[in-house]
Short mmCIF file of C-alpha atoms and ligand atoms in Angstrom, two decimals:
data_model
loop_
_atom_site.label_atom_id
_atom_site.label_comp_id
_atom_site.label_asym_id
_atom_site.label_seq_id
_atom_site.Cartn_x
_atom_site.Cartn_y
_atom_site.Cartn_z
CA MET U 1192 105.35 106.75 121.35
CA ASN U 1193 103.55 108.38 118.46
CA LYS U 1194 100.01 109.54 118.91
CA LYS U 1195 97.75 106.86 117.46
CA ILE U 1196 95.89 107.59 114.25
CA HIS U 1197 92.24 108.03 115.15
CA ILE U 1198 89.67 106.40 112.86
CA LEU U 1199 85.95 107.13 113.02
CA LEU U 1200 84.00 104.12 111.78
CA ILE U 1201 80.42 104.92 110.75
CA GLU U 1202 78.70 101.58 110.21
CA ASP U 1203 75.31 100.35 111.40
CA ASP U 1204 76.00 96.63 111.09
CA ASN U 1205 77.16 95.48 114.53
CA ASN U 1206 79.15 92.51 113.31
CA VAL U 1207 80.99 94.46 110.64
CA SER U 1208 81.63 97.28 113.09
CA THR U 1209 83.05 95.03 115.80
CA TYR U 1210 85.15 93.03 113.41
CA THR U 1211 86.54 96.09 111.63
CA SER U 1212 87.29 97.92 114.90
CA THR U 1213 89.15 94.91 116.29
CA THR U 1214 91.17 94.53 113.09
CA LEU U 1215 92.14 98.19 113.09
CA GLU U 1216 92.95 98.29 116.81
CA ASN U 1217 95.19 95.25 116.36
CA SER U 1218 97.00 97.21 113.66
CA GLY U 1219 97.70 100.08 116.06
CA TYR U 1220 94.86 102.47 115.24
CA LYS U 1221 92.48 104.07 117.71
CA VAL U 1222 88.87 103.50 116.64
CA THR U 1223 85.61 105.21 117.59
CA ALA U 1224 82.42 103.59 116.29
CA ALA U 1225 79.25 105.42 115.26
CA PHE U 1226 76.13 103.50 114.24
CA THR U 1227 74.05 106.18 112.53
CA GLY U 1228 74.77 109.04 110.14
CA LYS U 1229 73.82 111.67 112.69
CA GLU U 1230 76.03 110.13 115.37
CA GLY U 1231 78.83 110.02 112.79
CA LEU U 1232 78.43 113.70 111.94
CA SER U 1233 78.40 114.73 115.56
CA LEU U 1234 81.49 112.64 116.40
CA THR U 1235 83.27 114.02 113.32
CA ALA U 1236 82.69 117.52 114.64
CA SER U 1237 83.65 116.78 118.25
CA LEU U 1238 86.56 114.37 117.79
CA CYS U 1239 88.20 115.58 114.56
CA PRO U 1240 89.28 112.07 113.59
CA ASP U 1241 92.24 111.54 111.24
CA ILE U 1242 90.18 109.47 108.84
CA ILE U 1243 86.58 108.31 108.41
CA LEU U 1244 85.37 104.92 107.23
CA LEU U 1245 81.80 105.35 106.10
CA ASP U 1246 79.12 102.81 105.27
CA LEU U 1247 76.74 104.24 102.67
CA GLY U 1248 73.65 102.33 103.79
CA LEU U 1249 72.83 103.89 107.16
CA PRO U 1250 69.48 103.72 109.00
CA ASP U 1251 68.85 107.47 109.34
CA ILE U 1252 70.54 109.50 106.62
CA ASP U 1253 72.23 108.37 103.44
CA GLY U 1254 76.02 108.00 103.56
CA CYS U 1255 76.33 110.34 100.57
CA GLU U 1256 74.63 113.05 102.60
CA VAL U 1257 77.17 112.49 105.37
CA ILE U 1258 79.97 113.10 102.84
CA GLU U 1259 78.30 116.26 101.55
CA GLN U 1260 77.86 117.65 105.04
CA ILE U 1261 81.42 116.94 106.14
CA ARG U 1262 82.83 118.43 102.93
CA SER U 1263 80.77 121.56 103.46
CA TRP U 1264 82.35 122.29 106.87
CA ARG U 1265 85.47 124.30 106.49
CA ASP U 1266 87.39 122.89 109.47
CA ASN U 1267 86.80 119.25 108.79
CA SER U 1268 86.61 119.27 105.04
CA ASN U 1269 90.08 117.79 104.71
CA ILE U 1270 89.44 114.54 106.58
CA PRO U 1271 89.96 111.55 104.28
CA ILE U 1272 86.75 109.56 103.83
CA ILE U 1273 86.81 105.96 102.65
CA VAL U 1274 83.42 104.61 101.73
CA ILE U 1275 82.67 101.03 102.69
CA SER U 1276 79.69 99.51 101.02
CA ALA U 1277 78.12 96.14 100.43
CA ARG U 1278 76.27 97.59 97.49
CA ASP U 1279 78.33 96.90 94.43
CA SER U 1280 76.83 99.70 92.40
CA GLU U 1281 79.24 101.67 90.22
CA ASP U 1282 76.97 104.70 90.08
CA GLU U 1283 76.86 104.92 93.84
CA LYS U 1284 80.63 104.69 94.15
CA VAL U 1285 81.13 107.32 91.45
CA ASN U 1286 78.62 109.55 93.23
CA ALA U 1287 80.41 109.14 96.58
CA LEU U 1288 83.80 109.91 94.97
CA GLU U 1289 82.45 112.99 93.25
CA LEU U 1290 80.91 114.25 96.46
CA GLY U 1291 84.38 114.16 97.97
CA ALA U 1292 85.06 110.64 99.24
CA ASP U 1293 88.73 109.73 98.77
CA ASP U 1294 88.27 106.09 97.96
CA TYR U 1295 85.94 103.16 98.42
CA ILE U 1296 86.19 99.56 99.49
CA THR U 1297 83.55 96.94 98.79
CA LYS U 1298 82.35 94.52 101.46
CA PRO U 1299 83.54 91.88 102.09
CA PHE U 1300 87.08 93.26 102.09
CA GLY U 1301 90.37 91.83 103.35
CA ASN U 1302 92.26 93.40 106.26
CA ALA U 1303 95.38 94.03 104.18
CA GLU U 1304 93.33 95.83 101.53
CA LEU U 1305 91.60 98.00 104.14
CA ILE U 1306 94.85 99.02 105.80
CA ALA U 1307 96.50 99.74 102.44
CA ARG U 1308 93.60 102.04 101.50
CA ILE U 1309 93.82 103.84 104.85
CA ARG U 1310 97.56 104.43 104.44
CA THR U 1311 97.14 105.70 100.89
CA SER U 1312 94.37 108.12 101.86
CA LEU U 1313 96.34 109.45 104.83
CA ARG U 1314 99.46 109.95 102.73
CA HIS U 1315 97.57 111.90 100.09
CA ARG U 1316 96.39 114.33 102.76
CA HIS U 1317 100.01 115.03 103.62
CA PRO U 1318 101.52 115.76 100.23
CA HIS U 1319 104.84 116.92 101.70
CA THR U 1320 105.65 113.26 102.27
CA GLN U 1321 105.20 112.60 98.57
CA GLY U 1322 108.40 112.57 96.58
CA THR U 1323 108.90 114.23 93.23
CA ILE U 1324 109.48 110.83 91.72
CA TYR U 1325 107.02 108.05 91.03
CA ARG U 1326 108.64 104.65 91.08
CA ALA U 1327 106.97 101.25 90.91
CA LYS U 1328 108.33 98.02 89.43
CA GLU U 1329 110.25 99.15 86.32
CA LEU U 1330 108.47 102.45 85.80
CA GLU U 1331 109.97 105.77 86.91
CA ILE U 1332 108.45 109.21 86.45
CA ASP U 1333 110.29 112.35 87.49
CA PHE U 1334 107.68 115.11 87.85
CA GLU U 1335 110.27 117.88 88.00
CA LYS U 1336 112.55 116.79 85.18
CA ARG U 1337 109.50 115.54 83.29
CA TYR U 1338 110.83 112.22 82.09
CA ILE U 1339 109.37 108.74 82.10
CA ARG U 1340 111.56 105.66 82.06
CA LEU U 1341 110.66 102.03 81.77
CA ALA U 1342 113.48 99.67 82.75
CA GLY U 1343 115.86 102.60 82.29
CA GLU U 1344 114.68 103.42 78.74
CA GLU U 1345 113.03 106.78 78.17
CA ILE U 1346 109.37 106.58 77.10
CA HIS U 1347 107.99 109.26 74.81
CA LEU U 1348 104.42 110.34 75.42
CA THR U 1349 102.33 113.06 73.79
CA GLN U 1350 101.49 116.09 75.93
CA VAL U 1351 98.03 114.76 76.76
CA GLU U 1352 99.31 111.26 77.51
CA TYR U 1353 101.95 112.76 79.80
CA GLN U 1354 99.40 114.86 81.68
CA LEU U 1355 97.08 111.91 82.09
CA LEU U 1356 99.77 109.54 83.32
CA THR U 1357 101.30 112.06 85.75
CA LEU U 1358 97.87 112.92 87.16
CA LEU U 1359 97.32 109.23 87.90
CA ALA U 1360 100.88 108.83 89.22
CA GLU U 1361 100.54 111.82 91.57
CA ASN U 1362 97.45 110.11 92.96
CA SER U 1363 98.85 106.60 92.79
CA GLY U 1364 96.92 104.04 94.78
CA ARG U 1365 93.72 106.07 94.51
CA VAL U 1366 90.95 105.65 91.99
CA LEU U 1367 90.27 108.71 89.82
CA THR U 1368 86.88 108.78 88.10
CA TYR U 1369 86.49 109.09 84.32
CA HIS U 1370 84.61 112.33 84.88
CA TYR U 1371 87.38 113.81 87.06
CA LEU U 1372 90.10 112.84 84.57
CA ILE U 1373 88.23 114.30 81.60
CA LYS U 1374 87.40 117.51 83.47
CA THR U 1375 90.99 117.93 84.70
CA ILE U 1376 92.76 117.21 81.42
CA TRP U 1377 90.31 118.56 78.84
CA GLY U 1378 88.49 121.19 80.89
CA PRO U 1379 84.91 121.58 82.09
CA TYR U 1380 83.44 121.87 78.60
CA ALA U 1381 84.92 118.65 77.30
CA ASP U 1382 82.63 116.01 75.89
CA SER U 1383 81.79 113.75 78.81
CA ASN U 1384 82.02 110.79 76.46
CA ASN U 1385 84.87 108.55 77.65
CA GLN U 1386 86.10 107.76 74.15
CA ILE U 1387 88.96 110.29 74.08
CA LEU U 1388 90.10 109.06 77.49
CA ARG U 1389 90.03 105.42 76.43
CA VAL U 1390 92.01 106.17 73.27
CA ASN U 1391 94.71 108.00 75.21
CA MET U 1392 94.83 105.28 77.86
CA ALA U 1393 95.20 102.61 75.17
CA ASN U 1394 98.14 104.57 73.72
CA ILE U 1395 99.77 104.95 77.14
CA ARG U 1396 99.36 101.26 77.86
CA ARG U 1397 100.93 100.32 74.54
CA LYS U 1398 103.96 102.35 75.55
CA ILE U 1399 104.37 101.29 79.19
CA GLU U 1400 102.70 97.90 79.62
CA LYS U 1401 104.29 94.63 78.45
CA ASN U 1402 100.79 93.26 77.88
CA PRO U 1403 98.28 96.13 77.53
CA ALA U 1404 95.41 93.66 78.04
CA GLN U 1405 96.78 92.78 81.48
CA PRO U 1406 98.15 96.05 82.78
CA VAL U 1407 100.40 96.15 85.84
CA TYR U 1408 100.71 99.96 86.15
CA VAL U 1409 97.32 101.48 85.34
CA PHE U 1410 94.25 99.43 86.28
CA THR U 1411 90.72 99.91 85.00
CA GLU U 1412 87.98 100.03 87.63
CA ILE U 1413 85.08 99.14 85.37
CA GLY U 1414 82.36 101.78 85.28
CA ILE U 1415 84.32 104.05 87.65
CA GLY U 1416 87.76 105.11 86.48
CA TYR U 1417 91.48 104.27 86.66
CA ARG U 1418 93.82 103.52 89.53
CA MET U 1419 97.60 103.59 89.19
CA LEU U 1420 99.85 101.16 91.03
CA GLU U 1421 101.00 102.73 94.31
CA SER U 1422 104.40 104.43 94.11
CA GLU U 1423 107.17 102.70 96.05
CA SER U 1424 109.08 105.96 96.57
CA GLY U 1425 108.43 108.87 98.92
CA1 LIG Q 750 74.65 99.45 106.44
#
């Protein structure tokens, strides 16, 4: 039998903690619960969990500080962190992502959504399991041969559109912030205004989406960034 994936759940709300632990254990994960930020940090160091689920509103230290600390330790800096938060504030989510969280999930969340996020985050930490092809519904991107096909027809993108779409596809299933996308594609001195990003995304959607107003491949997370439909290959 495979060694169980070990999840550290840092959450001060007893009900949420118990419910989430039970759900995850029923899905075959091993769960350790911490109820404060300090306890979470100490268990992260001693247990080296495979993944951390982190509530941002903790009684002792702020969840964002927990992310910063974990990311500053060399040995543990690679652990995927999924932020769970009742607070539906875009700024806070963006902040957590930019401090190094891998993803976020907003309370109340469904079990299927939680488990999908966990799988995505774990897979992205093991890139060798990622194929060189993105495939979902009718869209296929070959990162090596550098082509994009929709229902078998080749799609022609500009250089910038191609870079943007492949960056999202390589991280499919994960949200990438506007800031991260602009910095990665246009460099650190780019105008932080989102206009250039929105224009390119509109062009991409016109080329790959049947109805650009209701995209099925690249979703907008309002105030945060874009998330591409999870690849079915690899
Ligand atoms: Ca809390």
